Structures are given as C-alpha cells and as structure tokens.
C-alpha cells in the first residue's frame, strides 16, 4: 500500500481515520474518496522544497476540479493552472484569486480570452503565433493589459505514454522553441501584452528528472537570449509535476525535482510549477462493489458497479491501478487470477486485468491512486450517473459532490423534447 493515509485497521480499510465501509454504506458505490491531509501535504512539500527561492505552485486544475479540493488548496496558498474558462470559473467559485491563475491551452476561444481578461487572470500562456494575434486583438478591444508567457515546445522526449507526451516537435502543443524569439519581439512591441514569462510542459506521469531539466535548460537559454535583445522575462513556468507510483514506478522525490530546477534556472527568474497528478493522485481512491463473480472456462470476471465512465484511465491509457479488498483478511488470501470489469457495453471497460483477487459478490473493493484524472474524466456513457465524491479530514468526512440524479441527467433534454 503506497499512500501512508491508506491502511488497514481492525481488518477494515481506512483512509485517514475513516472506515471506508462506512462511507460505502452511507453514500453508496461507486464513489471517489479523497484524503485532505494527503493532497495538502503534497502541495506543502512542493512549496517548502523551494525554500527561499521565489516561486509559485499553480495546482493543475484539470487533475481534479472538485470545488472543495480547490478551496482547500486556496486556503493553504495555492495558485492555479487552468485550461478553460470553466476551470477558471471553478477556481473563482472556490475562492481562488484570478490574479494567481495561469491560463494555458491550445484552443482558447475569443470568448474565453475575453472572460479571462475581464476576470483579471494573472497570465495567459500562448501556444501559437495565431493565438498571439487573437489575444492582442481582444486585449486591444477591451483596453486591457495582460501578462503573457509563450509556451515553447523544446522537442524533448519525456519518456511517458504517447497520449500524454506534449513536448515533441510533432505535438500540437506550444511554439517551436526556434520560433519563439520572433514571437517575443512581436509581443514586446505590443501596447497591450507584457512578455512576463516563458512556459514549457513536456508531458505528464514523468518518472525521471532528466528530460524535464533538459527542457528547462533550453528555456533558460531562450530567456538569456531574449535579455540580449532587451526583453526581460520574469518567470519560468516549468509545467506539470512528477509522475506517481501506480505500479512500482520510482519517480524522483519532490526535493530532487525542485533542487534540479533551482540549479538549472538562474535566481533572477521566478519559478512556476503546475503539479496536478502528484498532488491529488495518491490522495484519492474509488470505492466500488462486486456485483457478480462470473466464471467462464477461460477467465474469471469480477464484475463491479464502476465502469470506464467513472474511471477512464485503464481503457484510455492502459492505466494500471491497484485494487484492494476492503477486508484485510481477504487481501491475505491468494485468490484466482481475474479481470475486474465494469457493466458498460464495451470490452475496453476493464478496470484491472490479470489480478489475484479473493472476493465475493457484494464485497467492497478500492481502486487506488485515482484522485487525479479520475472523476474529472468521468462521463454519462450508458446513461450512468456521475458518482459522488467524499472528502476525508482525519476522522470526519463530507460529501463534496452529490451523486448525480436522474432528473439532472435529463434536465437539458427534457424541456426541449420534440412533440
Ligand atoms: N500543466 C500543463 C500545461 C499540462 O498540460 C498538465 C497536464 C499539467 C500542468 C499537469 O501535469 P501533472 O502534474 O498532472 O503531470 N489524463 C491523463 C493526464 C493528462 C495530463 C495533461 N496535462 C492521465 O490520466 O494520465
């Protein structure tokens, strides 16, 4: 068991000091459960690793945008990285300050840019020359001044899953680093845009520091080069945080990453980091109940009440998540090899493949490490309701997202029903 907040106590699985069986009985399954102390500690580890170095930790909202999580992070001083106006509005709804928000993303619409400028967003990360034109025209129309960073694409391989690699030259993200100088010239001659930073993000679930430092090294070279033409950058935004241990991966420690960054980036630049997965990933799990044990000649299926609409990572990226039995006594028995599957009409609806599990109909199991990119990637596929989310704080817990109701599922279709 990897999270120190997840442990067996009296034969029952607990997150912090709460018996997960109690939550399943009260709230039903499937549901996501998060440990507040776990994500707060992870955020604080990032924050304190920088010591005296000038920095900002902008939590990547896309990893988990639950309002209560955003609020808890706001309360401990987090800033935020968003990729849509919806995420920005969630940050504001949770009490976060727009001035502390970095707005990234390759396809920001005119409307989104307008709304973000109206709200007073801290920095817009530009992803193309075309977006520069759009931003400048919106800013000019509004008479608004805006800080910008260009997200550069350094063409460095992050050695992670291809779907979440973003810093190679054939990726849609960022401006090729060799084109960035010209773009900065344009930005600095704009009346409305201030070239305050350079950003880069080469991918997610990165478990080695070297590619990150290599990419950041290129960014520093660019910043120093811009200085020679009179453009003084203030911040270097190095993108997302570390990968996590889903299945024995050994990512570097937060201190190793931050020490490396502080070494590569000269002190004159303020550092911005946008971690998501490593903050909330290990802090969350999904509780699901076994509906059937279906045995065929070739395979054993544990059919549970959660599906790929609740947790998409295994289907989309072959993501591996540990599956834990609620009762410790069952965890000790070497069960049959089985596939844990959901009720959805797709073969890809497999949450875990070839696991040794000793469980029975009605048993509760926990799918580990899915606080990041879990609930946020959920959908209503097969007209299934979005599940509830629960936040634990020591021995107490709160439902921080109610299970969706059937009425809410159909509300946007009911009032426009054809005759
Ligand atoms: N900043 C930018 C610009 C990003 O694109 C991302 C993630 C982050 C920060 C946060 O990176 P992290 O610290 O979480 O590694 N759904 C996928 C992950 C997609 C990540 C997209 N960008 C998954 O479930 O693995």
XYZ file of C-alpha atoms and ligand atoms in Angstrom:
444
model
C 0.000 0.000 0.000
C 1.593 3.219 -1.131
C -0.323 6.075 0.443
C 0.549 6.415 4.092
C -3.024 7.603 4.683
C -4.489 4.319 3.410
C -4.208 1.492 5.920
C -5.958 -1.499 7.408
C -7.237 -1.102 10.911
C -9.219 -3.856 12.658
C -9.337 -5.779 9.365
C -11.048 -2.853 7.567
C -9.553 -0.494 5.009
C -9.315 3.100 6.234
C -8.384 6.345 4.527
C -7.001 8.672 7.186
C -9.112 7.650 10.205
C -12.307 6.778 8.373
C -13.547 3.244 7.764
C -14.280 3.135 4.034
C -17.095 0.619 4.583
C -18.982 3.302 6.483
C -18.775 5.666 3.522
C -19.868 2.976 1.053
C -22.880 2.147 3.238
C -23.894 5.756 3.647
C -23.147 7.192 0.220
C -23.356 4.116 -1.972
C -20.966 2.980 -4.676
C -19.251 3.790 -6.905
C -17.776 6.881 -5.293
C -14.489 8.726 -5.133
C -12.911 9.319 -1.731
C -10.103 11.806 -1.097
C -7.768 12.424 1.803
C -7.408 16.129 2.504
C -4.217 15.677 4.511
C -2.641 13.722 1.671
C -3.054 16.389 -1.022
C -2.327 19.233 1.372
C 0.915 17.593 2.441
C 1.941 17.003 -1.170
C 1.284 20.655 -2.026
C 3.237 21.792 1.044
C 6.152 19.526 0.099
C 6.396 21.259 -3.259
C 6.071 24.648 -1.632
C 8.712 24.110 1.028
C 11.150 22.393 -1.346
C 11.773 25.796 -2.981
C 12.969 27.198 0.363
C 13.928 30.848 -0.187
C 13.661 30.659 -3.978
C 10.986 32.892 -5.465
C 8.277 30.580 -6.822
C 4.579 29.846 -7.254
C 2.828 26.481 -7.089
C -0.068 26.609 -9.554
C -2.083 23.441 -8.970
C -3.221 22.000 -12.332
C -6.994 22.113 -12.002
C -7.506 19.571 -14.784
C -6.282 16.795 -12.465
C -9.227 17.231 -10.128
C -11.512 20.240 -10.184
C -13.733 19.426 -7.239
C -14.644 22.767 -5.641
C -13.825 21.617 -2.126
C -10.373 20.463 -3.201
C -9.783 23.800 -4.937
C -10.960 25.590 -1.811
C -8.714 23.562 0.491
C -5.754 24.327 -1.777
C -6.669 28.016 -1.904
C -6.678 28.088 1.880
C -3.086 26.823 2.038
C -1.935 29.385 -0.516
C -2.079 27.616 -3.860
C -2.290 29.366 -7.196
C -3.778 27.567 -10.187
C -3.181 26.457 -13.767
C -6.360 26.286 -15.858
C -7.118 25.281 -19.444
C -10.657 26.543 -19.933
C -12.941 29.296 -18.763
C -14.888 26.620 -16.891
C -11.821 25.796 -14.828
C -11.120 29.493 -14.202
C -14.692 29.990 -13.026
C -14.394 26.983 -10.737
C -11.253 28.467 -9.184
C -13.110 31.746 -8.635
C -16.132 29.892 -7.216
C -13.793 28.147 -4.772
C -12.403 31.484 -3.575
C -9.167 31.472 -5.611
C -7.785 34.755 -6.907
C -7.789 35.170 -10.727
C -4.535 37.102 -10.436
C -2.893 33.874 -9.284
C -4.085 31.901 -12.311
C -2.121 30.835 -15.366
C -4.361 30.118 -18.371
C -2.896 27.537 -20.803
C -4.383 25.535 -23.682
C -4.046 25.379 -27.466
C -7.566 26.420 -28.422
C -8.730 29.308 -26.259
C -11.761 30.916 -27.883
C -12.215 34.699 -28.188
C -14.950 34.424 -25.576
C -12.751 32.563 -23.164
C -9.975 35.116 -23.584
C -12.408 37.990 -23.059
C -13.852 36.428 -19.923
C -10.396 35.646 -18.582
C -9.212 39.220 -19.136
C -12.383 40.579 -17.564
C -11.781 38.394 -14.522
C -8.185 39.672 -14.285
C -6.338 36.415 -14.970
C -2.672 36.503 -13.903
C -1.036 35.243 -17.081
C -2.071 33.856 -20.453
C 0.200 31.129 -21.774
C 0.257 31.498 -25.549
C 0.504 28.338 -27.591
C 0.872 29.708 -31.133
C 1.568 32.820 -33.225
C -2.074 32.690 -34.318
C -3.152 32.892 -30.698
C -0.930 35.925 -30.201
C -2.905 37.762 -32.919
C -6.181 36.774 -31.292
C -5.087 37.748 -27.798
C -3.751 41.085 -28.938
C -6.926 41.966 -30.760
C -9.135 41.001 -27.791
C -6.909 42.926 -25.371
C -6.915 45.976 -27.627
C -10.709 45.917 -27.999
C -11.077 45.728 -24.253
C -8.268 48.168 -23.486
C -6.810 45.526 -21.193
C -3.150 44.947 -20.346
C -2.140 41.325 -19.975
C 0.863 39.321 -18.855
C 1.807 36.589 -21.264
C 4.169 33.661 -21.385
C 4.866 31.737 -24.554
C 4.627 28.012 -24.065
C 7.567 26.743 -26.048
C 7.963 23.286 -27.436
C 11.562 22.230 -26.751
C 11.397 18.929 -28.670
C 12.418 16.774 -25.713
C 11.106 13.248 -25.181
C 9.586 12.903 -21.680
C 9.586 9.056 -21.930
C 5.981 8.671 -20.917
C 2.766 7.405 -22.575
C 2.437 8.917 -26.097
C -1.036 10.298 -25.303
C 0.430 12.437 -22.516
C 3.698 13.464 -24.214
C 3.443 17.098 -25.161
C 6.950 18.405 -25.794
C 7.948 16.673 -29.024
C 8.025 18.600 -32.277
C 5.099 16.706 -33.820
C 2.841 17.586 -30.870
C 0.095 20.216 -31.151
C 1.354 21.989 -28.041
C 3.495 25.078 -27.755
C 5.526 27.197 -30.147
C 8.659 25.566 -31.622
C 11.436 26.975 -29.481
C 13.310 28.246 -32.535
C 10.323 30.426 -33.498
C 9.888 31.864 -30.017
C 12.386 34.741 -30.304
C 10.444 36.266 -33.184
C 7.173 35.910 -31.293
C 8.639 37.610 -28.217
C 9.713 40.535 -30.408
C 6.104 40.935 -31.542
C 4.781 40.627 -28.002
C 7.186 43.202 -26.653
C 6.213 45.673 -29.314
C 2.517 45.282 -28.462
C 0.966 48.046 -26.383
C -1.271 45.566 -24.564
C 0.847 42.495 -23.910
C 3.660 42.174 -21.407
C 6.110 39.307 -22.031
C 6.368 38.298 -18.392
C 7.333 34.649 -18.710
C 8.286 31.575 -20.698
C 6.460 28.299 -20.155
C 7.010 24.712 -21.144
C 5.399 21.396 -20.271
C 6.719 18.270 -21.911
C 4.285 15.704 -20.577
C 2.683 14.022 -17.611
C 3.453 10.927 -15.493
C 7.159 11.645 -15.944
C 9.243 9.469 -13.667
C 12.732 10.756 -14.450
C 14.022 14.252 -13.866
C 16.497 14.493 -16.751
C 14.067 15.277 -19.612
C 12.406 17.973 -17.503
C 15.751 19.581 -16.706
C 16.878 19.277 -20.308
C 13.738 21.082 -21.492
C 14.065 23.745 -18.801
C 17.705 24.234 -19.802
C 16.534 25.175 -23.317
C 14.003 27.566 -21.817
C 16.706 29.251 -19.739
C 18.867 29.637 -22.861
C 15.946 31.346 -24.552
C 15.350 33.651 -21.569
C 19.014 34.691 -21.540
C 18.969 35.186 -25.295
C 15.878 37.398 -25.035
C 17.709 39.501 -22.476
C 20.362 40.296 -25.072
C 17.656 41.853 -27.254
C 16.233 43.822 -24.342
C 13.353 41.526 -23.375
C 13.492 40.772 -19.659
C 11.493 37.687 -18.691
C 10.471 37.444 -15.021
C 9.131 33.918 -14.641
C 9.960 30.493 -15.949
C 6.993 28.135 -15.818
C 8.233 24.556 -15.985
C 4.825 22.898 -16.383
C 3.439 19.879 -14.520
C 4.848 17.962 -11.588
C 6.164 14.469 -11.070
C 4.680 11.156 -12.064
C 3.482 8.853 -9.292
C 3.944 5.252 -8.264
C 0.962 3.358 -9.699
C 2.770 0.069 -10.181
C 6.247 0.182 -8.750
C 7.424 3.224 -10.702
C 10.141 5.065 -8.824
C 9.722 8.755 -9.556
C 12.273 11.123 -8.076
C 11.336 12.892 -4.863
C 9.843 16.371 -4.910
C 13.091 17.686 -3.411
C 15.139 16.081 -6.182
C 12.994 17.727 -8.840
C 12.937 21.127 -7.178
C 16.681 21.082 -6.369
C 17.341 20.277 -10.024
C 15.120 23.124 -11.195
C 16.745 25.594 -8.822
C 20.159 24.510 -10.127
C 19.253 24.896 -13.800
C 17.280 28.143 -13.528
C 19.266 31.263 -12.521
C 17.990 33.073 -9.423
C 16.907 36.121 -11.379
C 13.876 34.155 -12.609
C 10.862 33.288 -10.509
C 9.881 29.623 -10.915
C 6.326 28.467 -11.582
C 5.368 24.813 -11.261
C 1.977 23.342 -12.227
C 1.679 19.961 -10.490
C -1.590 18.049 -10.646
C -1.214 14.273 -10.527
C 1.373 14.143 -7.752
C -0.790 16.378 -5.541
C -4.156 14.627 -5.804
C -3.413 11.266 -7.460
C -2.336 9.281 -4.399
C -4.867 11.183 -2.248
C -7.866 9.564 -3.925
C -9.421 6.164 -4.478
C -12.613 4.842 -5.951
C -14.866 2.558 -3.955
C -16.836 0.015 -5.930
C -18.830 -3.093 -5.063
C -18.692 -6.529 -6.623
C -21.943 -7.305 -8.433
C -21.068 -10.747 -9.766
C -18.249 -13.212 -9.954
C -18.604 -14.601 -13.447
C -16.515 -17.642 -14.255
C -16.059 -18.924 -17.781
C -13.848 -21.771 -18.965
C -11.108 -19.284 -19.835
C -11.437 -16.386 -17.455
C -12.741 -15.146 -14.149
C -14.502 -11.828 -14.227
C -15.125 -9.733 -11.154
C -17.963 -7.513 -12.344
C -18.129 -4.345 -10.276
C -20.534 -1.402 -10.220
C -17.953 1.117 -11.526
C -17.133 1.357 -15.192
C -14.999 3.198 -17.695
C -17.429 6.109 -17.476
C -16.327 6.521 -13.842
C -12.604 5.819 -14.336
C -11.359 6.060 -17.903
C -7.604 5.742 -17.375
C -7.342 1.937 -17.760
C -9.348 1.982 -21.015
C -7.688 5.063 -22.487
C -4.047 4.670 -21.495
C -3.834 1.109 -20.276
C -3.505 2.804 -16.892
C -2.753 0.457 -14.011
C -4.442 0.987 -10.642
C -4.044 -1.258 -7.658
C -7.253 -2.957 -6.489
C -7.510 -3.523 -2.744
C -10.023 -5.574 -0.854
C -11.851 -3.782 1.926
C -11.241 -6.633 4.368
C -7.597 -7.234 5.190
C -8.284 -10.937 5.743
C -9.249 -11.278 2.058
C -6.134 -9.393 0.985
C -4.038 -12.114 2.559
C -5.595 -14.943 0.542
C -4.088 -15.691 -2.828
C -7.226 -15.599 -4.973
C -7.834 -16.584 -8.577
C -6.461 -14.574 -11.437
C -9.274 -12.387 -12.668
C -10.224 -9.307 -14.639
C -12.074 -6.559 -12.804
C -14.623 -5.254 -15.276
C -17.470 -2.759 -15.271
C -21.044 -3.043 -16.520
C -20.537 -0.980 -19.688
C -21.108 -2.459 -23.122
C -17.500 -2.275 -24.275
C -14.707 -4.795 -23.972
C -12.433 -1.877 -23.034
C -14.471 -1.478 -19.866
C -11.840 -3.325 -17.861
C -10.582 -1.587 -14.739
C -7.871 -4.121 -13.920
C -6.535 -7.138 -15.795
C -4.968 -10.343 -14.513
C -5.119 -9.600 -10.806
C -5.100 -12.108 -7.998
C -8.176 -11.263 -6.000
C -10.186 -13.179 -3.457
C -13.577 -11.511 -3.410
C -17.252 -12.417 -3.411
C -20.490 -10.905 -4.614
C -21.324 -7.844 -2.507
C -17.729 -7.207 -1.411
C -16.296 -3.752 -1.433
C -13.030 -3.013 -3.224
C -10.956 0.150 -3.546
C -9.271 1.201 -6.784
C -6.177 3.082 -5.640
C -4.413 6.246 -6.793
C -7.218 7.729 -8.802
C -7.533 11.154 -7.218
C -6.026 12.652 -10.387
C -7.653 12.342 -13.816
C -10.326 10.109 -12.297
C -13.615 11.857 -11.617
C -12.761 14.732 -13.988
C -12.663 12.342 -16.927
C -15.954 10.726 -15.942
C -18.933 10.772 -18.291
C -22.561 9.754 -18.544
C -21.885 6.986 -21.056
C -24.617 4.350 -20.957
C -26.786 6.953 -19.154
C -24.893 6.269 -15.972
C -24.961 8.927 -13.275
C -21.761 10.755 -12.333
C -20.648 9.424 -9.000
C -20.406 11.042 -5.599
C -17.163 12.400 -4.158
C -16.228 12.410 -0.499
C -13.517 14.375 1.267
C -11.991 12.956 4.418
C -10.335 15.095 7.028
C -8.845 12.958 9.821
C -11.824 11.139 11.337
C -14.580 13.139 9.667
C -15.837 13.244 6.127
C -18.162 15.238 3.909
C -19.893 14.527 0.619
C -18.268 17.173 -1.603
C -20.148 16.195 -4.732
C -23.560 14.590 -4.535
C -24.266 11.616 -6.745
C -25.948 12.897 -9.878
C -29.688 12.366 -10.008
C -31.674 11.044 -12.936
C -33.533 14.385 -13.084
C -30.282 16.268 -13.543
C -29.160 13.752 -16.155
C -32.135 14.509 -18.388
C -32.813 18.123 -17.459
C -31.093 19.626 -20.513
C -33.095 17.385 -22.853
C -36.467 17.256 -21.127
C -37.521 20.854 -21.669
C -36.619 20.695 -25.380
C -38.346 17.378 -26.032
C -39.833 17.130 -29.546
C -43.620 16.592 -29.948
N 0.490 21.913 -16.991
C 0.072 21.638 -18.240
C 0.210 22.655 -19.283
C -0.491 20.376 -18.531
O -0.890 20.104 -19.767
C -0.604 19.403 -17.489
C -1.209 18.094 -17.757
C -0.166 19.761 -16.196
C 0.383 21.009 -15.987
C -0.272 18.830 -15.038
O 0.601 17.754 -15.165
P 0.776 16.679 -13.980
O 1.452 17.353 -12.824
O -0.578 16.211 -13.599
O 1.623 15.617 -14.579
N -5.404 12.370 -18.334
C -4.016 11.972 -18.335
C -3.093 13.097 -17.971
C -3.201 14.311 -18.871
C -2.267 15.418 -18.473
C -2.490 16.640 -19.265
N -1.694 17.764 -18.896
C -3.861 10.773 -17.396
O -4.844 10.351 -16.800
O -2.767 10.241 -17.255
